[in-house]
Structures are given as C-alpha cells and as structure tokens.
GROMACS .gro file of C-alpha atoms in nm:
model
  255
    1MET     CA    1   0.000   0.000   0.000
    2ALA     CA    2   0.141   0.338  -0.107
    3LEU     CA    3   0.081   0.586   0.177
    4ALA     CA    4   0.067   0.965   0.147
    5LEU     CA    5  -0.038   1.239   0.384
    6GLY     CA    6  -0.312   1.474   0.267
    7ILE     CA    7  -0.393   1.800   0.447
    8ASP     CA    8  -0.687   2.026   0.359
    9ILE     CA    9  -0.672   2.383   0.494
   10GLY     CA   10  -1.003   2.568   0.503
   11GLY     CA   11  -1.126   2.899   0.636
   12THR     CA   12  -1.266   2.740   0.953
   13GLY     CA   13  -1.093   2.403   0.984
   14ILE     CA   14  -0.775   2.214   0.894
   15LYS     CA   15  -0.814   1.841   0.841
   16GLY     CA   16  -0.577   1.566   0.740
   17ALA     CA   17  -0.531   1.191   0.715
   18LEU     CA   18  -0.310   0.924   0.569
   19VAL     CA   19  -0.427   0.821   0.224
   20ASP     CA   20  -0.401   0.485   0.049
   21LEU     CA   21  -0.303   0.600  -0.300
   22ASP     CA   22  -0.386   0.264  -0.456
   23ALA     CA   23  -0.744   0.259  -0.331
   24GLY     CA   24  -0.803   0.634  -0.316
   25GLU     CA   25  -0.936   0.624   0.038
   26LEU     CA   26  -0.833   0.725   0.388
   27ALA     CA   27  -0.589   0.488   0.555
   28SER     CA   28  -0.620   0.642   0.902
   29GLU     CA   29  -0.862   0.833   1.116
   30ARG     CA   30  -0.907   1.195   1.015
   31VAL     CA   31  -0.764   1.463   1.244
   32LYS     CA   32  -0.923   1.809   1.243
   33LEU     CA   33  -0.809   2.131   1.409
   34PRO     CA   34  -0.967   2.478   1.397
   35THR     CA   35  -0.812   2.729   1.159
   36PRO     CA   36  -0.645   2.994   1.378
   37ASP     CA   37  -0.830   3.325   1.405
   38GLY     CA   38  -0.698   3.574   1.152
   39GLY     CA   39  -0.554   3.301   0.929
   40GLU     CA   40  -0.196   3.426   0.956
   41PRO     CA   41   0.060   3.209   0.773
   42GLU     CA   42   0.274   3.134   1.080
   43ALA     CA   43  -0.026   3.026   1.287
   44ILE     CA   44  -0.165   2.800   1.014
   45ILE     CA   45   0.175   2.645   0.947
   46ALA     CA   46   0.213   2.572   1.320
   47SER     CA   47  -0.135   2.412   1.326
   48VAL     CA   48  -0.047   2.194   1.026
   49ARG     CA   49   0.269   2.077   1.207
   50GLN     CA   50   0.057   1.999   1.515
   51LEU     CA   51  -0.194   1.808   1.302
   52ALA     CA   52   0.085   1.606   1.138
   53ASP     CA   53   0.232   1.518   1.479
   54GLU     CA   54  -0.107   1.417   1.619
   55LEU     CA   55  -0.178   1.206   1.312
   56SER     CA   56   0.163   1.039   1.338
   57ASP     CA   57   0.101   0.952   1.704
   58LEU     CA   58  -0.253   0.831   1.630
   59SER     CA   59  -0.157   0.613   1.334
   60GLY     CA   60   0.185   0.499   1.453
   61THR     CA   61   0.329   0.612   1.119
   62ALA     CA   62   0.620   0.857   1.120
   63LEU     CA   63   0.632   1.136   0.862
   64ASP     CA   64   0.952   0.984   0.722
   65ASP     CA   65   0.759   0.665   0.641
   66VAL     CA   66   0.506   0.849   0.423
   67ALA     CA   67   0.587   0.856   0.052
   68HIS     CA   68   0.434   1.197  -0.025
   69ILE     CA   69   0.280   1.497   0.151
   70GLY     CA   70   0.019   1.712  -0.021
   71VAL     CA   71  -0.142   2.026   0.118
   72CYS     CA   72  -0.438   2.212  -0.034
   73PHE     CA   73  -0.552   2.565   0.040
   74PRO     CA   74  -0.824   2.808  -0.082
   75ALA     CA   75  -0.603   3.022  -0.305
   76VAL     CA   76  -0.461   3.042  -0.654
   77VAL     CA   77  -0.133   2.848  -0.635
   78LEU     CA   78   0.139   2.909  -0.893
   79ARG     CA   79   0.455   2.699  -0.867
   80GLY     CA   80   0.408   2.660  -0.493
   81ARG     CA   81   0.324   3.025  -0.421
   82THR     CA   82  -0.017   3.139  -0.299
   83MET     CA   83  -0.131   3.429  -0.515
   84SER     CA   84  -0.466   3.507  -0.351
   85ALA     CA   85  -0.630   3.481  -0.009
   86ALA     CA   86  -0.989   3.389   0.082
   87ASN     CA   87  -1.106   3.406   0.444
   88VAL     CA   88  -0.742   3.421   0.562
   89SER     CA   89  -0.474   3.689   0.604
   90GLU     CA   90  -0.367   3.886   0.297
   91ARG     CA   91  -0.008   3.799   0.394
   92TRP     CA   92  -0.061   3.473   0.205
   93ILE     CA   93  -0.047   3.662  -0.124
   94GLY     CA   94   0.291   3.586  -0.282
   95LEU     CA   95   0.398   3.344  -0.006
   96ASP     CA   96   0.631   3.057  -0.103
   97ALA     CA   97   0.405   2.800   0.062
   98ASP     CA   98   0.593   2.498  -0.072
   99THR     CA   99   0.909   2.610   0.108
  100ALA     CA  100   0.738   2.733   0.426
  101PHE     CA  101   0.540   2.415   0.486
  102GLY     CA  102   0.826   2.194   0.373
  103GLU     CA  103   1.055   2.352   0.632
  104ALA     CA  104   0.794   2.314   0.906
  105LEU     CA  105   0.731   1.948   0.824
  106GLY     CA  106   1.093   1.861   0.747
  107ARG     CA  107   0.991   1.714   0.411
  108ASP     CA  108   0.932   1.819   0.053
  109ILE     CA  109   0.561   1.886   0.010
  110HIS     CA  110   0.332   1.975  -0.279
  111PHE     CA  111   0.095   2.272  -0.233
  112VAL     CA  112  -0.220   2.306  -0.446
  113ASN     CA  113  -0.556   2.482  -0.467
  114ASP     CA  114  -0.828   2.311  -0.261
  115ALA     CA  115  -1.091   2.285  -0.536
  116ASP     CA  116  -0.830   2.149  -0.776
  117ALA     CA  117  -0.742   1.882  -0.520
  118ALA     CA  118  -1.107   1.786  -0.471
  119GLY     CA  119  -1.173   1.778  -0.846
  120TYR     CA  120  -0.868   1.565  -0.916
  121ALA     CA  121  -0.973   1.318  -0.646
  122GLU     CA  122  -1.320   1.286  -0.798
  123ALA     CA  123  -1.170   1.233  -1.145
  124VAL     CA  124  -0.928   0.964  -1.033
  125PHE     CA  125  -1.123   0.789  -0.757
  126GLY     CA  126  -1.474   0.931  -0.734
  127ALA     CA  127  -1.780   1.038  -0.930
  128ALA     CA  128  -1.588   1.121  -1.252
  129ARG     CA  129  -1.362   0.815  -1.254
  130GLY     CA  130  -1.317   0.689  -1.609
  131GLN     CA  131  -1.492   0.991  -1.761
  132ARG     CA  132  -1.338   1.104  -2.087
  133GLY     CA  133  -1.340   1.461  -2.210
  134LEU     CA  134  -1.394   1.764  -1.988
  135VAL     CA  135  -1.508   1.728  -1.628
  136LEU     CA  136  -1.602   2.051  -1.452
  137MET     CA  137  -1.629   2.022  -1.075
  138THR     CA  138  -1.760   2.296  -0.850
  139THR     CA  139  -1.757   2.310  -0.472
  140LEU     CA  140  -2.056   2.500  -0.335
  141GLY     CA  141  -1.981   2.654   0.004
  142THR     CA  142  -1.888   2.999   0.132
  143GLY     CA  143  -1.787   3.068  -0.227
  144ILE     CA  144  -1.769   2.853  -0.539
  145GLY     CA  145  -1.447   2.667  -0.607
  146SER     CA  146  -1.387   2.498  -0.940
  147ALA     CA  147  -1.169   2.240  -1.107
  148LEU     CA  148  -1.126   2.153  -1.475
  149ILE     CA  149  -1.003   1.804  -1.564
  150TYR     CA  150  -0.958   1.699  -1.927
  151ASP     CA  151  -0.900   1.325  -1.992
  152GLY     CA  152  -0.771   1.294  -1.636
  153VAL     CA  153  -0.533   1.592  -1.660
  154LEU     CA  154  -0.593   1.884  -1.423
  155VAL     CA  155  -0.602   2.238  -1.563
  156PRO     CA  156  -0.534   2.432  -1.241
  157ASN     CA  157  -0.660   2.758  -1.090
  158SER     CA  158  -0.977   2.801  -1.292
  159GLU     CA  159  -1.159   3.017  -1.027
  160LEU     CA  160  -1.495   2.993  -1.203
  161GLY     CA  161  -1.684   3.117  -0.898
  162HIS     CA  162  -1.560   3.462  -0.997
  163LEU     CA  163  -1.719   3.465  -1.341
  164GLU     CA  164  -1.925   3.782  -1.375
  165LEU     CA  165  -2.301   3.745  -1.408
  166ASP     CA  166  -2.540   4.036  -1.363
  167GLY     CA  167  -2.247   4.263  -1.290
  168ARG     CA  168  -2.112   4.067  -0.992
  169ASP     CA  169  -1.921   3.751  -0.904
  170ALA     CA  170  -2.144   3.449  -0.955
  171GLU     CA  171  -2.053   3.308  -0.614
  172THR     CA  172  -2.204   3.610  -0.436
  173TRP     CA  173  -2.554   3.493  -0.533
  174ALA     CA  174  -2.514   3.125  -0.629
  175ALA     CA  175  -2.293   2.982  -0.351
  176ASN     CA  176  -2.444   2.783  -0.066
  177SER     CA  177  -2.371   3.077   0.164
  178ALA     CA  178  -2.611   3.287  -0.046
  179ARG     CA  179  -2.881   3.022  -0.007
  180GLU     CA  180  -2.834   3.026   0.370
  181ARG     CA  181  -2.802   3.403   0.399
  182GLU     CA  182  -3.115   3.473   0.197
  183GLU     CA  183  -3.303   3.170   0.336
  184LEU     CA  184  -3.376   3.042  -0.014
  185SER     CA  185  -3.568   2.722  -0.070
  186PHE     CA  186  -3.377   2.453  -0.256
  187ALA     CA  187  -3.606   2.512  -0.554
  188ASP     CA  188  -3.526   2.884  -0.564
  189TRP     CA  189  -3.156   2.814  -0.523
  190ALA     CA  190  -3.168   2.554  -0.801
  191ALA     CA  191  -3.311   2.821  -1.033
  192ARG     CA  192  -2.999   3.032  -0.968
  193LEU     CA  193  -2.776   2.729  -1.013
  194THR     CA  194  -2.946   2.654  -1.345
  195ARG     CA  195  -2.844   2.999  -1.465
  196TYR     CA  196  -2.489   2.957  -1.335
  197TYR     CA  197  -2.432   2.607  -1.475
  198GLY     CA  198  -2.601   2.704  -1.799
  199TYR     CA  199  -2.345   2.984  -1.835
  200LEU     CA  200  -2.059   2.741  -1.766
  201GLU     CA  201  -2.211   2.504  -2.020
  202ARG     CA  202  -2.213   2.770  -2.290
  203LEU     CA  203  -1.852   2.866  -2.218
  204PHE     CA  204  -1.694   2.521  -2.177
  205SER     CA  205  -1.929   2.253  -2.320
  206PRO     CA  206  -1.826   2.003  -2.051
  207ASP     CA  207  -1.900   1.631  -2.064
  208LEU     CA  208  -1.986   1.613  -1.694
  209PHE     CA  209  -2.056   1.846  -1.401
  210VAL     CA  210  -1.966   1.726  -1.051
  211ILE     CA  211  -2.105   1.915  -0.751
  212GLY     CA  212  -1.907   1.902  -0.428
  213GLY     CA  213  -1.895   2.090  -0.100
  214GLY     CA  214  -2.072   2.003   0.224
  215VAL     CA  215  -2.416   2.073   0.076
  216SER     CA  216  -2.363   1.788  -0.173
  217LYS     CA  217  -2.482   1.558   0.108
  218GLN     CA  218  -2.827   1.703   0.035
  219HIS     CA  219  -2.796   1.659  -0.342
  220GLU     CA  220  -3.139   1.497  -0.372
  221GLU     CA  221  -3.293   1.830  -0.269
  222PHE     CA  222  -3.152   2.043  -0.551
  223VAL     CA  223  -2.940   1.861  -0.813
  224PRO     CA  224  -3.244   1.708  -0.994
  225LEU     CA  225  -3.387   2.063  -1.021
  226ILE     CA  226  -3.087   2.206  -1.209
  227ASP     CA  227  -3.202   2.224  -1.571
  228VAL     CA  228  -2.899   2.191  -1.799
  229ARG     CA  229  -2.811   1.964  -2.089
  230THR     CA  230  -2.487   1.833  -1.938
  231PRO     CA  231  -2.508   1.536  -1.697
  232ILE     CA  232  -2.463   1.658  -1.341
  233VAL     CA  233  -2.379   1.435  -1.043
  234PRO     CA  234  -2.286   1.481  -0.675
  235ALA     CA  235  -1.930   1.426  -0.560
  236ALA     CA  236  -1.864   1.079  -0.423
  237LEU     CA  237  -1.580   1.154  -0.181
  238ARG     CA  238  -1.759   1.436   0.004
  239ASN     CA  239  -1.542   1.616   0.260
  240ASN     CA  240  -1.249   1.377   0.214
  241ALA     CA  241  -1.197   1.482  -0.149
  242GLY     CA  242  -0.948   1.760  -0.067
  243ILE     CA  243  -0.738   1.532   0.155
  244ILE     CA  244  -0.731   1.252  -0.102
  245GLY     CA  245  -0.670   1.486  -0.394
  246ALA     CA  246  -0.386   1.673  -0.222
  247ALA     CA  247  -0.213   1.342  -0.149
  248ALA     CA  248  -0.270   1.210  -0.501
  249LEU     CA  249  -0.143   1.531  -0.665
  250ALA     CA  250   0.170   1.519  -0.449
  251ALA     CA  251   0.240   1.170  -0.583
  252GLU     CA  252   0.165   1.282  -0.939
  253HIS     CA  253   0.398   1.580  -0.901
  254GLN     CA  254   0.677   1.350  -0.781
  255ARG     CA  255   0.636   1.133  -1.090
   0.00000   0.00000   0.00000
C-alpha cells in the first residue's frame, strides 16, 4: 500500500489523514483542528505541524515513512506560491508556501488549490472516474471553487466562482452561503444554479458536471432541479476529497 499524507486547509478548519493511493481512500482516522483566528501564515503552518504530529502519534506512522505529503488551500497556487487569499490573512499573497510548509514538516511537500485537489480526487477515484473529455467540478460553500479536468489531466486555478453574471461575481448569489443568507428554498436556489451552470455550459461545453462541497450531502434536494443539458452528479468523496486529492497530486507531481 502506497501511503501519502493529505492536508486540507479551510477557512474554519484544517483536516488531514493518511491516504491509500492505490485505493483512493483514507488509511487512518481523520484529524481536524480549527483554523487559527486571523488566518496568519505562521499560525496556520504551526497548526499543520501539530496536526501532522497528532496524526503520526494516532496512526503509529512517522512522517519519514510516508511517501508523499500534499497540502491544499483556498487560493490560486502558482509553482508553490499562494497568489490570492480567501477568508485568511492577505499575507498569504505571494507566499512561497511549498518552502514554508516543507521547512515546518521537514519534508518536501506539494501545495495546491483546494478545489483542484477535490476535483482531481473525484476524477481519479470518485464520481468522474473513467470519464473522458472535460469534467467541470464545482464546490458549493462559502464561495464557489472549481476544477477543470480533461481526460484525467488537471487544468489548475480556474476560479470559475468569480465569473461575472449580472455585474457581480457568480458566487455572491449562487454559492451555498447565499442560499443560507437569503433563506432560499432549494427550488429557488436551483433556479440560480441553473443559470450559473447554464453559463458554464455555454462557455466550456463540458461532458460532466460534478457538484461538491458540504451541501452535496443534500444533493437529492436540488441537483435534480438544475435544468442543464450536461449530466450533473454529486461528488462521491464528500469532505475527504481535498485530503485525497492533495495526497494524489503530491504523488503525481513527484512522478
């Protein structure tokens, strides 16, 4: 069994686990810590080190015995540098995250965007496994994250939640946070999602939409109401997709 460590940093929580890269599933219990208030780089890096130590103690597996370490984060990531910041400190912008986390963990790591990690996991192990052509995954949460995968190859940093519709970012009125904030019914929200996914359909002509994020657990309530031509399915790996994808992309990067 090829083991890797996957860590998923979010605006409210940091979670991680060992991942069986052959099966595409968790190989240990999942450890979760709160994201430090303010989201400063030093505090988050220290929390990731704490999480890795706790996971090592819990699993009995030392970091040196793990083949790869992947970390995902809600930002545009270019060659290991974070070029944006969402719900965290602006000091992340321009940070050499690969080096900073690698030094803290004492290992080479691979740093990627969180939606890209989740999308890649779904393409390799989840709802889009074996799908040819263009898969477009979106994560519906506080904002809208996106991932483009063509014939199994990730096209990173797509940021399709920031497409402009009606003069504003689509995520400001189509994300799950908008549904909660405005107390929309699932039917009313699905009408907005139909407009959003219809726009993506016209721009990209995908072969498959995959919907992730925590609200995907309630997919029966809204996915059947989204009226687009393209097949649309819920994510299979749910909240473990970022962990699994970060680990898998670290292994792919090494190859």
